[in-house]
Every structure is written in C-alpha cells, then in structure tokens.
Amino acid sequence: MDRIKLALVGCGGMGTRHLYGMRELHETPFNNMELVALCDIRTENAEMAASEAESLFGNRPAVFTDLETMVRSIPDLDAVSVVTDPSVHHSVVCQALDLGLHVMVEKPMAITVGACRIMMEAAERNGRILSVAENYRRDPSARLVNHLLATGAIGTPYLSWCHALGGGNTIFITPWRHLKEKGGPLLDMGVHYTDLIRYQLGDVAEVYGDARLVEKVRHKPEAIGDNYAFYQQRHQKMDDTVPATAEDVSVALFRMESGLTLNWMMGRGGTGGTGGEMILGEKGRLESFGTRGGNAVLEIAGEGKKSQSEILADVDGFELEPLAAHFFPDRIAKENADWRLIALEYFELADAILANGTVELDGLEGMKDVAAVYAILESATARTAVSLDDIEQARIYAYQQEIDDFLGI
Ligand SMILES: NC(=O)c1ccc[n+]([C@@H]2O[C@H](COP(=O)([O-])OP(=O)(O)OC[C@H]3O[C@@H](n4cnc5c(N)ncnc54)[C@H](O)[C@@H]3O)[C@@H](O)[C@H]2O)c1
C-alpha cells in the first residue's frame, strides 16, 4: 500500500478548504492519500462537498451521514480527517479511533482540556495515530523563525509580545464561534497563537490573564471575502444577529518555562484593536512568530532590518522538508499557502500511517495548545495566576467544568 484511504468528516467551510489542500497534494509526486468518502450530519453539506471534490479530482467520493455506516461500507478505510465544530471533536474522534481508524483533527484539538484527555486515551487504547492539524507553524516563515531561534541568531530571548486584537461586532466566520460551549473566538483563534508561541519559545509555565465579553450581540456582515461557494451560501442563510456567550477580548502575561515573559492581547470585538508580534533577544529581535503566508523579519542590533528573502540569502543550514521545498522553492509561501499547508498536514499523516511513524502535533501537543488558552480563562475566573501544570492536569477547571457539564463530557 503506498496510499492511504481517507474520509473527510465535517464538510463545512474548512472542510471545503481541506479538499483544495488534498488537491494540492494530489498534483505532486508526493501524493500518498486517496479521498474515498465524505461524512457530515447534514447531507446537503456533504453533497455540496462531493460536487466540489468531483470537480477537483474527477470522481465523486461516497457520501455518508454517520461514521459507523461509512466504516461498514468501506472496510479498508485507513483514516478520517475531522473538521467539525470543536464541540463534537471528542465524540467524533473517539468513535473513529474505536472503529480502528487513524485520525487527524482540526485545531482546536477539543472543546476543553478534559475532552482532549479523553481523545488521548482513545488513541492510546486503540494504538492509532491522533494528529492535530495546526497549519500556521508549517509555513516557511515559522520554520525560519524556529531555525533562527535554535541557532542563536538573536541570542537568548527575554521578552515577547503577541497581539492580535481586532475590533467590531460582526459575526466571526460562523455563529457557533460566539458560543462558549462550541469554542468562542478566543479558543478558535487563540490556539493558533498558543501553538506558535510554544513552537518558538517552548512550554508555558504560568499565566495571569483576564477576559471579557464585549460584544453581546453579533451582527451578520454585509459581505464576506471568501469566494468558496459554501461560505457564500452560508452567508446568505445566516441570521441577522447572534447572541454571544463566549468572551471575545483577552489580555495576559505568560511566564515561559525558559524564564521569558510574554504579553498577550487577543480577541475579536470592541471598539479598538492592535496587532504585532515580537521576540526580543540579547543580540537582536524577530518581528514575527511566522504565520500562514507570512514573512519573517530579523533585526540584529546595529545592523538594520532584514526581510525574509534577505535573511534567506545568508542563513546557514535552513532546509524545508521535501514536500514543503517542492511547494515553496524560494522558501517563502507565495501562492496557495492555505491549501499547501493543509497538504503538508495530510502528507505527514499518511506518511506516519504508511511508515508506522509519528506526527509533529500529537494529542499531547494539541492538548497543551488548548490548555494555554484556557489558562487565560481559568485565571480570569479564579482571579489569580495559574500554573500550566494545574490547567493541563485539570486541577483548576471551573471555567471548563461549565462547558463539560453542558456537553455531558
Ligand atoms: N486551521 C485553520 O486555519 C482553520 C480555519 C477554519 C476552521 N478551522 C477549524 O475547522 C473546524 C471546522 O470549522 P468550520 O469553520 O469549517 O465550521 P463549519 O461550521 O463551517 O463546518 C462544520 C461542519 O461539520 C459538520 N458537523 C457537525 N457535527 C458533525 C458530526 N457530529 N459529524 C459529522 N459532521 C458534523 C457540520 O454540519 C458542518 O458541515 C473547527 O475546528 C475550526 O476551528 C481551522
């Protein structure tokens, strides 16, 4: 077997983008997977994705509305990719693992730390791979920042900030993103940043945070930028307003295991915003953690700023993995970064299944990303600084307990 058989579970907005990611992989000599089925509790979403897949691959995958029937119909299915909303990640993923499948699940790994732990146990119990799809760190800019830090380009980092605070009161992509029990904007966007922070700066030791819900009613935006048919159709059907229950603005201080201090401001709501990332080291600074389609910027004290192409011109020992080098020969993500980073995730999953290997973001890593976001919300609830050990072990859990109780976790 040189290609795994895979089914996509959850055929909404990101599910559609996953199809384009698979197409990117299909068009390379590295292709190691075949999309054989689509599954969604809403038949119309699965059928729409099947039409999209047919136009991308030339054949229409089988459509299902439940996992068990799908596995019975396709006994040689190897894996599923779970791209549902986060409130059901744990139930869908555990069912798939118990059916003997390998799983990749979109970020955030799960709706709470408790739900992440249930998934980790299911992967362990079944001896199956559990991979968390976190695309930002796979971008060449993030890989380059990681290389520069590892090779001491800015000396020992001591201070950092990560600010991604956008104002406004419109619905952020989907109505569910404003509901606490489905994963609010802080969890949805925040895990991208906690993952990048951990990838570049190591584990978080302690967090002091605050969070609030500023926009209690969200309004349908007049138009959306995404051209995918799915997003446009959903926008047409969207309710005019959504009552929000999830916090939308957060501020925090992270003390990292390394001793570095990081200032965090993140959210989607309110009357103002700010953005920018920085890692200050003894010899210089990096003005970004790297991100999807992003660019690294380096400034060594007294030498002026260097763009990513200038850094690349004289960096030593920096190589992308072979498929990434195929996609991004200049080592800068220029075209189709969204799809190509997804393609890298699929390639890695299939490769790990075929070669009995491991993945970069397993359940433990995915759980740590989720825990770092909840550390802010648990700290805000407890009104004290919290240790990541207490959050990861669910010893401090008041905020998440409400979600677990609501969902029956
Ligand atoms: N990595 C990224 O850049 C990125 C971007 C967007 C979304 N995401 C993630 O992708 C996931 C999905 O987000 P989205 O925006 O596509 O949401 P969405 O609401 O557009 O799509 C979710 C789909 O899952 C289906 N679904 C729900 N419960 C199901 C179940 N039990 N079984 C099968 N299907 C089910 C829904 O019917 C819907 O079609 C989330 O975890 C989100 O955070 C990641």
PDB file of N, CA and C in Angstrom, residues 226-283:
ATOM      1  N   ASP A 226     -14.529  35.404   1.483  1.00  0.00           N
ATOM      2  CA  ASP A 226     -14.225  34.078   0.936  1.00  0.00           C
ATOM      3  C   ASP A 226     -15.104  33.751  -0.267  1.00  0.00           C
ATOM      4  N   ASN A 227     -14.474  33.327  -1.355  1.00  0.00           N
ATOM      5  CA  ASN A 227     -15.246  33.076  -2.579  1.00  0.00           C
ATOM      6  C   ASN A 227     -15.798  31.663  -2.690  1.00  0.00           C
ATOM      7  N   TYR A 228     -15.402  30.769  -1.782  1.00  0.00           N
ATOM      8  CA  TYR A 228     -15.906  29.390  -1.861  1.00  0.00           C
ATOM      9  C   TYR A 228     -17.435  29.416  -1.846  1.00  0.00           C
ATOM     10  N   ALA A 229     -18.035  28.552  -2.667  1.00  0.00           N
ATOM     11  CA  ALA A 229     -19.498  28.514  -2.759  1.00  0.00           C
ATOM     12  C   ALA A 229     -20.109  28.254  -1.381  1.00  0.00           C
ATOM     13  N   PHE A 230     -19.468  27.383  -0.588  1.00  0.00           N
ATOM     14  CA  PHE A 230     -20.037  27.048   0.718  1.00  0.00           C
ATOM     15  C   PHE A 230     -20.167  28.285   1.602  1.00  0.00           C
ATOM     16  N   TYR A 231     -19.080  29.055   1.690  1.00  0.00           N
ATOM     17  CA  TYR A 231     -19.097  30.240   2.555  1.00  0.00           C
ATOM     18  C   TYR A 231     -20.148  31.240   2.074  1.00  0.00           C
ATOM     19  N   GLN A 232     -20.251  31.421   0.754  1.00  0.00           N
ATOM     20  CA  GLN A 232     -21.207  32.395   0.214  1.00  0.00           C
ATOM     21  C   GLN A 232     -22.645  31.956   0.494  1.00  0.00           C
ATOM     22  N   GLN A 233     -22.898  30.646   0.307  1.00  0.00           N
ATOM     23  CA  GLN A 233     -24.249  30.139   0.533  1.00  0.00           C
ATOM     24  C   GLN A 233     -24.635  30.294   2.012  1.00  0.00           C
ATOM     25  N   ARG A 234     -23.674  29.972   2.894  1.00  0.00           N
ATOM     26  CA  ARG A 234     -23.970  30.078   4.323  1.00  0.00           C
ATOM     27  C   ARG A 234     -24.214  31.542   4.707  1.00  0.00           C
ATOM     28  N   HIS A 235     -23.439  32.435   4.120  1.00  0.00           N
ATOM     29  CA  HIS A 235     -23.628  33.850   4.436  1.00  0.00           C
ATOM     30  C   HIS A 235     -25.053  34.289   4.095  1.00  0.00           C
ATOM     31  N   GLN A 236     -25.560  33.823   2.964  1.00  0.00           N
ATOM     32  CA  GLN A 236     -26.930  34.196   2.574  1.00  0.00           C
ATOM     33  C   GLN A 236     -27.960  33.734   3.608  1.00  0.00           C
ATOM     34  N   LYS A 237     -27.717  32.535   4.166  1.00  0.00           N
ATOM     35  CA  LYS A 237     -28.713  31.960   5.092  1.00  0.00           C
ATOM     36  C   LYS A 237     -28.535  32.421   6.538  1.00  0.00           C
ATOM     37  N   MET A 238     -27.449  33.135   6.812  1.00  0.00           N
ATOM     38  CA  MET A 238     -27.104  33.487   8.195  1.00  0.00           C
ATOM     39  C   MET A 238     -28.171  34.385   8.842  1.00  0.00           C
ATOM     40  N   ASP A 239     -28.474  34.125  10.133  1.00  0.00           N
ATOM     41  CA  ASP A 239     -29.390  35.005  10.860  1.00  0.00           C
ATOM     42  C   ASP A 239     -28.777  36.404  10.948  1.00  0.00           C
ATOM     43  N   ASP A 240     -29.647  37.406  11.103  1.00  0.00           N
ATOM     44  CA  ASP A 240     -29.136  38.783  11.156  1.00  0.00           C
ATOM     45  C   ASP A 240     -28.342  39.059  12.428  1.00  0.00           C
ATOM     46  N   THR A 241     -28.738  38.405  13.529  1.00  0.00           N
ATOM     47  CA  THR A 241     -28.000  38.611  14.784  1.00  0.00           C
ATOM     48  C   THR A 241     -27.802  37.281  15.509  1.00  0.00           C
ATOM     49  N   VAL A 242     -26.759  37.250  16.317  1.00  0.00           N
ATOM     50  CA  VAL A 242     -26.465  36.071  17.142  1.00  0.00           C
ATOM     51  C   VAL A 242     -26.147  36.561  18.554  1.00  0.00           C
ATOM     52  N   PRO A 243     -26.855  36.057  19.577  1.00  0.00           N
ATOM     53  CA  PRO A 243     -26.478  36.437  20.945  1.00  0.00           C
ATOM     54  C   PRO A 243     -25.191  35.701  21.336  1.00  0.00           C
ATOM     55  N   ALA A 244     -24.186  36.459  21.772  1.00  0.00           N
ATOM     56  CA  ALA A 244     -22.885  35.840  22.074  1.00  0.00           C
ATOM     57  C   ALA A 244     -22.787  35.472  23.550  1.00  0.00           C
ATOM     58  N   THR A 245     -22.146  34.341  23.828  1.00  0.00           N
ATOM     59  CA  THR A 245     -21.924  33.940  25.226  1.00  0.00           C
ATOM     60  C   THR A 245     -20.442  33.748  25.536  1.00  0.00           C
ATOM     61  N   ALA A 246     -19.616  33.715  24.509  1.00  0.00           N
ATOM     62  CA  ALA A 246     -18.184  33.458  24.738  1.00  0.00           C
ATOM     63  C   ALA A 246     -17.412  34.772  24.786  1.00  0.00           C
ATOM     64  N   GLU A 247     -16.460  34.856  25.703  1.00  0.00           N
ATOM     65  CA  GLU A 247     -15.604  36.039  25.811  1.00  0.00           C
ATOM     66  C   GLU A 247     -14.943  36.319  24.464  1.00  0.00           C
ATOM     67  N   ASP A 248     -14.769  37.618  24.179  1.00  0.00           N
ATOM     68  CA  ASP A 248     -14.186  37.954  22.871  1.00  0.00           C
ATOM     69  C   ASP A 248     -12.929  38.815  22.953  1.00  0.00           C
ATOM     70  N   VAL A 249     -12.504  39.185  24.164  1.00  0.00           N
ATOM     71  CA  VAL A 249     -11.300  40.006  24.319  1.00  0.00           C
ATOM     72  C   VAL A 249     -10.481  39.446  25.480  1.00  0.00           C
ATOM     73  N   SER A 250      -9.169  39.341  25.294  1.00  0.00           N
ATOM     74  CA  SER A 250      -8.341  38.794  26.388  1.00  0.00           C
ATOM     75  C   SER A 250      -6.994  39.493  26.460  1.00  0.00           C
ATOM     76  N   VAL A 251      -6.464  39.525  27.664  1.00  0.00           N
ATOM     77  CA  VAL A 251      -5.125  40.064  27.893  1.00  0.00           C
ATOM     78  C   VAL A 251      -4.448  39.147  28.909  1.00  0.00           C
ATOM     79  N   ALA A 252      -3.151  38.922  28.753  1.00  0.00           N
ATOM     80  CA  ALA A 252      -2.491  38.002  29.689  1.00  0.00           C
ATOM     81  C   ALA A 252      -0.981  38.225  29.717  1.00  0.00           C
ATOM     82  N   LEU A 253      -0.413  37.731  30.778  1.00  0.00           N
ATOM     83  CA  LEU A 253       1.043  37.673  30.905  1.00  0.00           C
ATOM     84  C   LEU A 253       1.413  36.195  31.016  1.00  0.00           C
ATOM     85  N   PHE A 254       2.276  35.734  30.120  1.00  0.00           N
ATOM     86  CA  PHE A 254       2.728  34.339  30.159  1.00  0.00           C
ATOM     87  C   PHE A 254       4.160  34.321  30.705  1.00  0.00           C
ATOM     88  N   ARG A 255       4.416  33.499  31.691  1.00  0.00           N
ATOM     89  CA  ARG A 255       5.812  33.233  32.060  1.00  0.00           C
ATOM     90  C   ARG A 255       6.150  31.870  31.477  1.00  0.00           C
ATOM     91  N   MET A 256       7.181  31.854  30.625  1.00  0.00           N
ATOM     92  CA  MET A 256       7.527  30.616  29.939  1.00  0.00           C
ATOM     93  C   MET A 256       8.486  29.795  30.792  1.00  0.00           C
ATOM     94  N   GLU A 257       8.545  28.478  30.509  1.00  0.00           N
ATOM     95  CA  GLU A 257       9.495  27.606  31.237  1.00  0.00           C
ATOM     96  C   GLU A 257      10.916  28.151  31.132  1.00  0.00           C
ATOM     97  N   SER A 258      11.242  28.780  30.002  1.00  0.00           N
ATOM     98  CA  SER A 258      12.603  29.301  29.779  1.00  0.00           C
ATOM     99  C   SER A 258      12.905  30.511  30.650  1.00  0.00           C
ATOM    100  N   GLY A 259      11.861  31.112  31.262  1.00  0.00           N
ATOM    101  CA  GLY A 259      12.057  32.336  32.036  1.00  0.00           C
ATOM    102  C   GLY A 259      11.599  33.567  31.278  1.00  0.00           C
ATOM    103  N   LEU A 260      11.397  33.441  29.960  1.00  0.00           N
ATOM    104  CA  LEU A 260      10.933  34.580  29.163  1.00  0.00           C
ATOM    105  C   LEU A 260       9.523  34.996  29.575  1.00  0.00           C
ATOM    106  N   THR A 261       9.237  36.291  29.454  1.00  0.00           N
ATOM    107  CA  THR A 261       7.895  36.803  29.730  1.00  0.00           C
ATOM    108  C   THR A 261       7.254  37.226  28.416  1.00  0.00           C
ATOM    109  N   LEU A 262       5.986  36.895  28.254  1.00  0.00           N
ATOM    110  CA  LEU A 262       5.262  37.246  27.026  1.00  0.00           C
ATOM    111  C   LEU A 262       3.980  37.980  27.362  1.00  0.00           C
ATOM    112  N   ASN A 263       3.739  39.040  26.638  1.00  0.00           N
ATOM    113  CA  ASN A 263       2.495  39.796  26.806  1.00  0.00           C
ATOM    114  C   ASN A 263       1.533  39.421  25.675  1.00  0.00           C
ATOM    115  N   TRP A 264       0.314  39.085  26.056  1.00  0.00           N
ATOM    116  CA  TRP A 264      -0.698  38.580  25.112  1.00  0.00           C
ATOM    117  C   TRP A 264      -1.882  39.525  25.074  1.00  0.00           C
ATOM    118  N   MET A 265      -2.334  39.862  23.905  1.00  0.00           N
ATOM    119  CA  MET A 265      -3.624  40.555  23.754  1.00  0.00           C
ATOM    120  C   MET A 265      -4.276  39.953  22.530  1.00  0.00           C
ATOM    121  N   MET A 266      -5.439  39.404  22.720  1.00  0.00           N
ATOM    122  CA  MET A 266      -6.067  38.675  21.616  1.00  0.00           C
ATOM    123  C   MET A 266      -7.566  38.790  21.696  1.00  0.00           C
ATOM    124  N   GLY A 267      -8.183  38.961  20.587  1.00  0.00           N
ATOM    125  CA  GLY A 267      -9.640  38.963  20.597  1.00  0.00           C
ATOM    126  C   GLY A 267     -10.228  39.456  19.296  1.00  0.00           C
ATOM    127  N   ARG A 268     -11.539  39.455  19.272  1.00  0.00           N
ATOM    128  CA  ARG A 268     -12.307  39.871  18.099  1.00  0.00           C
ATOM    129  C   ARG A 268     -13.535  40.589  18.594  1.00  0.00           C
ATOM    130  N   GLY A 269     -13.429  41.848  18.905  1.00  0.00           N
ATOM    131  CA  GLY A 269     -14.610  42.553  19.380  1.00  0.00           C
ATOM    132  C   GLY A 269     -14.215  43.863  20.021  1.00  0.00           C
ATOM    133  N   GLY A 270     -15.214  44.751  20.188  1.00  0.00           N
ATOM    134  CA  GLY A 270     -14.957  46.010  20.856  1.00  0.00           C
ATOM    135  C   GLY A 270     -14.614  47.121  19.874  1.00  0.00           C
ATOM    136  N   THR A 271     -14.180  48.228  20.439  1.00  0.00           N
ATOM    137  CA  THR A 271     -14.043  49.439  19.635  1.00  0.00           C
ATOM    138  C   THR A 271     -12.627  49.703  19.159  1.00  0.00           C
ATOM    139  N   GLY A 272     -11.704  48.824  19.497  1.00  0.00           N
ATOM    140  CA  GLY A 272     -10.337  49.090  19.049  1.00  0.00           C
ATOM    141  C   GLY A 272      -9.551  47.818  18.931  1.00  0.00           C
ATOM    142  N   GLY A 273      -8.400  47.949  18.319  1.00  0.00           N
ATOM    143  CA  GLY A 273      -7.577  46.760  18.171  1.00  0.00           C
ATOM    144  C   GLY A 273      -6.114  47.112  18.069  1.00  0.00           C
ATOM    145  N   THR A 274      -5.302  46.081  18.128  1.00  0.00           N
ATOM    146  CA  THR A 274      -3.867  46.266  17.941  1.00  0.00           C
ATOM    147  C   THR A 274      -3.302  44.950  17.430  1.00  0.00           C
ATOM    148  N   GLY A 275      -2.187  45.014  16.765  1.00  0.00           N
ATOM    149  CA  GLY A 275      -1.597  43.775  16.259  1.00  0.00           C
ATOM    150  C   GLY A 275      -0.091  43.877  16.236  1.00  0.00           C
ATOM    151  N   GLY A 276       0.569  42.754  16.252  1.00  0.00           N
ATOM    152  CA  GLY A 276       2.025  42.754  16.154  1.00  0.00           C
ATOM    153  C   GLY A 276       2.640  41.687  17.028  1.00  0.00           C
ATOM    154  N   GLU A 277       3.734  41.162  16.558  1.00  0.00           N
ATOM    155  CA  GLU A 277       4.444  40.117  17.304  1.00  0.00           C
ATOM    156  C   GLU A 277       5.907  40.506  17.402  1.00  0.00           C
ATOM    157  N   MET A 278       6.524  40.126  18.501  1.00  0.00           N
ATOM    158  CA  MET A 278       7.936  40.468  18.693  1.00  0.00           C
ATOM    159  C   MET A 278       8.579  39.450  19.621  1.00  0.00           C
ATOM    160  N   ILE A 279       9.811  39.097  19.311  1.00  0.00           N
ATOM    161  CA  ILE A 279      10.618  38.288  20.236  1.00  0.00           C
ATOM    162  C   ILE A 279      11.930  39.051  20.409  1.00  0.00           C
ATOM    163  N   LEU A 280      12.164  39.542  21.614  1.00  0.00           N
ATOM    164  CA  LEU A 280      13.382  40.309  21.878  1.00  0.00           C
ATOM    165  C   LEU A 280      14.438  39.386  22.488  1.00  0.00           C
ATOM    166  N   GLY A 281      15.627  39.402  21.900  1.00  0.00           N
ATOM    167  CA  GLY A 281      16.729  38.610  22.439  1.00  0.00           C
ATOM    168  C   GLY A 281      17.896  39.509  22.789  1.00  0.00           C
ATOM    169  N   GLU A 282      18.920  38.927  23.415  1.00  0.00           N
ATOM    170  CA  GLU A 282      20.057  39.746  23.863  1.00  0.00           C
ATOM    171  C   GLU A 282      20.797  40.391  22.698  1.00  0.00           C
ATOM    172  N   LYS A 283      20.737  39.726  21.492  1.00  0.00           N
ATOM    173  CA  LYS A 283      21.514  40.254  20.355  1.00  0.00           C
ATOM    174  C   LYS A 283      20.668  40.938  19.288  1.00  0.00           C
TER     175      LYS A 283
END
